């Protein structure tokens, strides 16, 4: 993906979901850390940091447009680098850390409470 295509695809996906499920809570988690891709452009010139920014900007834009049941969780710092043994996938500690952060956020979303990641 280019950053623009990624943002447009996410926007379209969220629009389709919202058409069928206007009141369903959505917790959108941007990409977690991947050290080797953070500043390395893909074939279309987008770095992971660019794609993460496009993701987060798209979600924030939809929130400003009034999607009150859409919540953003920035993923960059969700898993520590030392918890990514292959540089991509979280280990057990990484998954446990994600669960500690995301569990309360998901529970609050289902209960209709607002939380801040």
mmCIF file with all atom_site columns, C-alpha atoms in Angstrom:
data_model
loop_
_atom_site.group_PDB
_atom_site.id
_atom_site.type_symbol
_atom_site.label_atom_id
_atom_site.label_alt_id
_atom_site.label_comp_id
_atom_site.label_asym_id
_atom_site.label_entity_id
_atom_site.label_seq_id
_atom_site.pdbx_PDB_ins_code
_atom_site.Cartn_x
_atom_site.Cartn_y
_atom_site.Cartn_z
_atom_site.occupancy
_atom_site.B_iso_or_equiv
_atom_site.pdbx_formal_charge
_atom_site.auth_seq_id
_atom_site.auth_comp_id
_atom_site.auth_asym_id
_atom_site.auth_atom_id
_atom_site.pdbx_PDB_model_num
ATOM 1   C CA . UNK A 1 1   ? 0.000   0.000   0.000  1.00 0.00 ? 1   UNK A CA 1
ATOM 2   C CA . UNK A 1 2   ? 0.868   3.622   -0.416 1.00 0.00 ? 2   UNK A CA 1
ATOM 3   C CA . UNK A 1 3   ? -0.162  5.799   2.508  1.00 0.00 ? 3   UNK A CA 1
ATOM 4   C CA . UNK A 1 4   ? -2.975  7.289   0.460  1.00 0.00 ? 4   UNK A CA 1
ATOM 5   C CA . UNK A 1 5   ? -4.317  3.916   -0.681 1.00 0.00 ? 5   UNK A CA 1
ATOM 6   C CA . UNK A 1 6   ? -4.087  2.539   2.853  1.00 0.00 ? 6   UNK A CA 1
ATOM 7   C CA . UNK A 1 7   ? -6.059  5.503   4.248  1.00 0.00 ? 7   UNK A CA 1
ATOM 8   C CA . UNK A 1 8   ? -8.675  5.259   1.495  1.00 0.00 ? 8   UNK A CA 1
ATOM 9   C CA . UNK A 1 9   ? -9.061  1.501   2.015  1.00 0.00 ? 9   UNK A CA 1
ATOM 10  C CA . UNK A 1 10  ? -9.465  1.891   5.770  1.00 0.00 ? 10  UNK A CA 1
ATOM 11  C CA . UNK A 1 11  ? -11.982 4.685   5.301  1.00 0.00 ? 11  UNK A CA 1
ATOM 12  C CA . UNK A 1 12  ? -13.989 2.535   2.864  1.00 0.00 ? 12  UNK A CA 1
ATOM 13  C CA . UNK A 1 13  ? -13.846 -0.470  5.192  1.00 0.00 ? 13  UNK A CA 1
ATOM 14  C CA . UNK A 1 14  ? -15.085 1.561   8.162  1.00 0.00 ? 14  UNK A CA 1
ATOM 15  C CA . UNK A 1 15  ? -17.833 3.090   6.025  1.00 0.00 ? 15  UNK A CA 1
ATOM 16  C CA . UNK A 1 16  ? -19.072 -0.352  4.961  1.00 0.00 ? 16  UNK A CA 1
ATOM 17  C CA . UNK A 1 17  ? -18.994 -1.647  8.541  1.00 0.00 ? 17  UNK A CA 1
ATOM 18  C CA . UNK A 1 18  ? -20.855 1.433   9.774  1.00 0.00 ? 18  UNK A CA 1
ATOM 19  C CA . UNK A 1 19  ? -23.562 1.054   7.116  1.00 0.00 ? 19  UNK A CA 1
ATOM 20  C CA . UNK A 1 20  ? -24.428 -2.376  8.457  1.00 0.00 ? 20  UNK A CA 1
ATOM 21  C CA . UNK A 1 21  ? -23.618 -1.788  12.121 1.00 0.00 ? 21  UNK A CA 1
ATOM 22  C CA . UNK A 1 22  ? -24.065 1.894   12.962 1.00 0.00 ? 22  UNK A CA 1
ATOM 23  C CA . UNK A 1 23  ? -23.969 1.445   16.742 1.00 0.00 ? 23  UNK A CA 1
ATOM 24  C CA . UNK A 1 24  ? -21.389 -1.319  17.115 1.00 0.00 ? 24  UNK A CA 1
ATOM 25  C CA . UNK A 1 25  ? -18.285 -0.258  19.045 1.00 0.00 ? 25  UNK A CA 1
ATOM 26  C CA . UNK A 1 26  ? -15.071 -0.437  17.041 1.00 0.00 ? 26  UNK A CA 1
ATOM 27  C CA . UNK A 1 27  ? -11.632 -0.355  18.638 1.00 0.00 ? 27  UNK A CA 1
ATOM 28  C CA . UNK A 1 28  ? -9.111  0.409   15.895 1.00 0.00 ? 28  UNK A CA 1
ATOM 29  C CA . UNK A 1 29  ? -5.521  -0.494  16.738 1.00 0.00 ? 29  UNK A CA 1
ATOM 30  C CA . UNK A 1 30  ? -2.861  0.981   14.485 1.00 0.00 ? 30  UNK A CA 1
ATOM 31  C CA . UNK A 1 31  ? 0.161   -1.159  13.529 1.00 0.00 ? 31  UNK A CA 1
ATOM 32  C CA . UNK A 1 32  ? 2.493   -2.204  16.324 1.00 0.00 ? 32  UNK A CA 1
ATOM 33  C CA . UNK A 1 33  ? 6.239   -1.681  16.190 1.00 0.00 ? 33  UNK A CA 1
ATOM 34  C CA . UNK A 1 34  ? 8.285   -3.429  13.540 1.00 0.00 ? 34  UNK A CA 1
ATOM 35  C CA . UNK A 1 35  ? 11.777  -2.033  13.763 1.00 0.00 ? 35  UNK A CA 1
ATOM 36  C CA . UNK A 1 36  ? 12.970  -3.130  10.338 1.00 0.00 ? 36  UNK A CA 1
ATOM 37  C CA . UNK A 1 37  ? 9.987   -1.532  8.584  1.00 0.00 ? 37  UNK A CA 1
ATOM 38  C CA . UNK A 1 38  ? 9.560   1.698   10.565 1.00 0.00 ? 38  UNK A CA 1
ATOM 39  C CA . UNK A 1 39  ? 11.750  3.739   8.227  1.00 0.00 ? 39  UNK A CA 1
ATOM 40  C CA . UNK A 1 40  ? 12.170  1.368   5.272  1.00 0.00 ? 40  UNK A CA 1
ATOM 41  C CA . UNK A 1 41  ? 9.952   2.240   2.303  1.00 0.00 ? 41  UNK A CA 1
ATOM 42  C CA . UNK A 1 42  ? 7.877   -0.500  0.707  1.00 0.00 ? 42  UNK A CA 1
ATOM 43  C CA . UNK A 1 43  ? 7.592   -0.822  -3.085 1.00 0.00 ? 43  UNK A CA 1
ATOM 44  C CA . UNK A 1 44  ? 5.175   2.124   -3.170 1.00 0.00 ? 44  UNK A CA 1
ATOM 45  C CA . UNK A 1 45  ? 7.377   4.294   -0.969 1.00 0.00 ? 45  UNK A CA 1
ATOM 46  C CA . UNK A 1 46  ? 5.453   4.028   2.302  1.00 0.00 ? 46  UNK A CA 1
ATOM 47  C CA . UNK A 1 47  ? 7.239   3.263   5.534  1.00 0.00 ? 47  UNK A CA 1
ATOM 48  C CA . UNK A 1 48  ? 5.396   1.525   8.368  1.00 0.00 ? 48  UNK A CA 1
ATOM 49  C CA . UNK A 1 49  ? 5.500   4.803   10.287 1.00 0.00 ? 49  UNK A CA 1
ATOM 50  C CA . UNK A 1 50  ? 3.722   6.448   7.300  1.00 0.00 ? 50  UNK A CA 1
ATOM 51  C CA . UNK A 1 51  ? 1.072   3.730   7.195  1.00 0.00 ? 51  UNK A CA 1
ATOM 52  C CA . UNK A 1 52  ? 0.526   4.022   10.953 1.00 0.00 ? 52  UNK A CA 1
ATOM 53  C CA . UNK A 1 53  ? 0.083   7.787   10.614 1.00 0.00 ? 53  UNK A CA 1
ATOM 54  C CA . UNK A 1 54  ? -2.391  7.272   7.755  1.00 0.00 ? 54  UNK A CA 1
ATOM 55  C CA . UNK A 1 55  ? -4.335  4.764   9.879  1.00 0.00 ? 55  UNK A CA 1
ATOM 56  C CA . UNK A 1 56  ? -4.447  7.020   12.916 1.00 0.00 ? 56  UNK A CA 1
ATOM 57  C CA . UNK A 1 57  ? -5.339  10.109  10.878 1.00 0.00 ? 57  UNK A CA 1
ATOM 58  C CA . UNK A 1 58  ? -8.180  8.265   9.161  1.00 0.00 ? 58  UNK A CA 1
ATOM 59  C CA . UNK A 1 59  ? -9.644  7.088   12.458 1.00 0.00 ? 59  UNK A CA 1
ATOM 60  C CA . UNK A 1 60  ? -9.317  10.572  14.003 1.00 0.00 ? 60  UNK A CA 1
ATOM 61  C CA . UNK A 1 61  ? -11.012 12.088  10.938 1.00 0.00 ? 61  UNK A CA 1
ATOM 62  C CA . UNK A 1 62  ? -13.957 9.720   11.256 1.00 0.00 ? 62  UNK A CA 1
ATOM 63  C CA . UNK A 1 63  ? -14.194 10.490  14.968 1.00 0.00 ? 63  UNK A CA 1
ATOM 64  C CA . UNK A 1 64  ? -14.339 14.220  14.175 1.00 0.00 ? 64  UNK A CA 1
ATOM 65  C CA . UNK A 1 65  ? -17.075 13.463  11.636 1.00 0.00 ? 65  UNK A CA 1
ATOM 66  C CA . UNK A 1 66  ? -19.150 12.057  14.494 1.00 0.00 ? 66  UNK A CA 1
ATOM 67  C CA . UNK A 1 67  ? -18.368 8.353   14.806 1.00 0.00 ? 67  UNK A CA 1
ATOM 68  C CA . UNK A 1 68  ? -18.655 8.259   18.593 1.00 0.00 ? 68  UNK A CA 1
ATOM 69  C CA . UNK A 1 69  ? -18.398 4.447   18.784 1.00 0.00 ? 69  UNK A CA 1
ATOM 70  C CA . UNK A 1 70  ? -14.991 4.382   17.052 1.00 0.00 ? 70  UNK A CA 1
ATOM 71  C CA . UNK A 1 71  ? -11.942 4.403   19.291 1.00 0.00 ? 71  UNK A CA 1
ATOM 72  C CA . UNK A 1 72  ? -8.289  4.619   18.337 1.00 0.00 ? 72  UNK A CA 1
ATOM 73  C CA . UNK A 1 73  ? -5.534  2.764   20.142 1.00 0.00 ? 73  UNK A CA 1
ATOM 74  C CA . UNK A 1 74  ? -2.108  3.834   18.880 1.00 0.00 ? 74  UNK A CA 1
ATOM 75  C CA . UNK A 1 75  ? -0.160  0.628   18.309 1.00 0.00 ? 75  UNK A CA 1
ATOM 76  C CA . UNK A 1 76  ? 3.411   1.935   18.052 1.00 0.00 ? 76  UNK A CA 1
ATOM 77  C CA . UNK A 1 77  ? 4.192   1.535   21.757 1.00 0.00 ? 77  UNK A CA 1
ATOM 78  C CA . UNK A 1 78  ? 1.770   -1.291  22.480 1.00 0.00 ? 78  UNK A CA 1
ATOM 79  C CA . UNK A 1 79  ? 4.508   -3.955  22.371 1.00 0.00 ? 79  UNK A CA 1
ATOM 80  C CA . UNK A 1 80  ? 8.096   -3.348  23.450 1.00 0.00 ? 80  UNK A CA 1
ATOM 81  C CA . UNK A 1 81  ? 10.811  -4.234  20.963 1.00 0.00 ? 81  UNK A CA 1
ATOM 82  C CA . UNK A 1 82  ? 12.289  -6.811  23.343 1.00 0.00 ? 82  UNK A CA 1
ATOM 83  C CA . UNK A 1 83  ? 8.935   -8.650  23.217 1.00 0.00 ? 83  UNK A CA 1
ATOM 84  C CA . UNK A 1 84  ? 9.242   -9.159  19.446 1.00 0.00 ? 84  UNK A CA 1
ATOM 85  C CA . UNK A 1 85  ? 11.720  -12.050 19.193 1.00 0.00 ? 85  UNK A CA 1
ATOM 86  C CA . UNK A 1 86  ? 11.531  -12.238 15.398 1.00 0.00 ? 86  UNK A CA 1
ATOM 87  C CA . UNK A 1 87  ? 11.068  -8.488  15.022 1.00 0.00 ? 87  UNK A CA 1
ATOM 88  C CA . UNK A 1 88  ? 7.429   -8.934  13.980 1.00 0.00 ? 88  UNK A CA 1
ATOM 89  C CA . UNK A 1 89  ? 5.386   -11.183 16.270 1.00 0.00 ? 89  UNK A CA 1
ATOM 90  C CA . UNK A 1 90  ? 4.901   -10.609 20.017 1.00 0.00 ? 90  UNK A CA 1
ATOM 91  C CA . UNK A 1 91  ? 6.099   -13.299 22.394 1.00 0.00 ? 91  UNK A CA 1
ATOM 92  C CA . UNK A 1 92  ? 4.069   -14.425 25.421 1.00 0.00 ? 92  UNK A CA 1
ATOM 93  C CA . UNK A 1 93  ? 5.095   -11.354 27.419 1.00 0.00 ? 93  UNK A CA 1
ATOM 94  C CA . UNK A 1 94  ? 4.195   -9.118  24.477 1.00 0.00 ? 94  UNK A CA 1
ATOM 95  C CA . UNK A 1 95  ? 0.759   -10.688 24.168 1.00 0.00 ? 95  UNK A CA 1
ATOM 96  C CA . UNK A 1 96  ? 0.214   -10.394 27.919 1.00 0.00 ? 96  UNK A CA 1
ATOM 97  C CA . UNK A 1 97  ? 1.152   -6.713  27.772 1.00 0.00 ? 97  UNK A CA 1
ATOM 98  C CA . UNK A 1 98  ? -1.257  -6.150  24.905 1.00 0.00 ? 98  UNK A CA 1
ATOM 99  C CA . UNK A 1 99  ? -3.996  -7.882  26.878 1.00 0.00 ? 99  UNK A CA 1
ATOM 100 C CA . UNK A 1 100 ? -3.334  -5.690  29.933 1.00 0.00 ? 100 UNK A CA 1
ATOM 101 C CA . UNK A 1 101 ? -3.742  -2.549  27.826 1.00 0.00 ? 101 UNK A CA 1
ATOM 102 C CA . UNK A 1 102 ? -6.490  -3.684  25.473 1.00 0.00 ? 102 UNK A CA 1
ATOM 103 C CA . UNK A 1 103 ? -8.641  -5.665  27.922 1.00 0.00 ? 103 UNK A CA 1
ATOM 104 C CA . UNK A 1 104 ? -9.990  -2.638  29.793 1.00 0.00 ? 104 UNK A CA 1
ATOM 105 C CA . UNK A 1 105 ? -10.392 -0.661  26.563 1.00 0.00 ? 105 UNK A CA 1
ATOM 106 C CA . UNK A 1 106 ? -12.403 -3.440  24.923 1.00 0.00 ? 106 UNK A CA 1
ATOM 107 C CA . UNK A 1 107 ? -14.485 -3.966  28.053 1.00 0.00 ? 107 UNK A CA 1
ATOM 108 C CA . UNK A 1 108 ? -15.284 -0.249  28.239 1.00 0.00 ? 108 UNK A CA 1
ATOM 109 C CA . UNK A 1 109 ? -16.186 -0.149  24.540 1.00 0.00 ? 109 UNK A CA 1
ATOM 110 C CA . UNK A 1 110 ? -18.639 -3.002  24.998 1.00 0.00 ? 110 UNK A CA 1
ATOM 111 C CA . UNK A 1 111 ? -20.118 -1.295  28.051 1.00 0.00 ? 111 UNK A CA 1
ATOM 112 C CA . UNK A 1 112 ? -20.477 1.978   26.150 1.00 0.00 ? 112 UNK A CA 1
ATOM 113 C CA . UNK A 1 113 ? -17.928 3.812   28.293 1.00 0.00 ? 113 UNK A CA 1
ATOM 114 C CA . UNK A 1 114 ? -15.303 6.070   26.783 1.00 0.00 ? 114 UNK A CA 1
ATOM 115 C CA . UNK A 1 115 ? -11.659 5.348   27.533 1.00 0.00 ? 115 UNK A CA 1
ATOM 116 C CA . UNK A 1 116 ? -8.451  6.933   26.388 1.00 0.00 ? 116 UNK A CA 1
ATOM 117 C CA . UNK A 1 117 ? -5.568  4.794   25.184 1.00 0.00 ? 117 UNK A CA 1
#
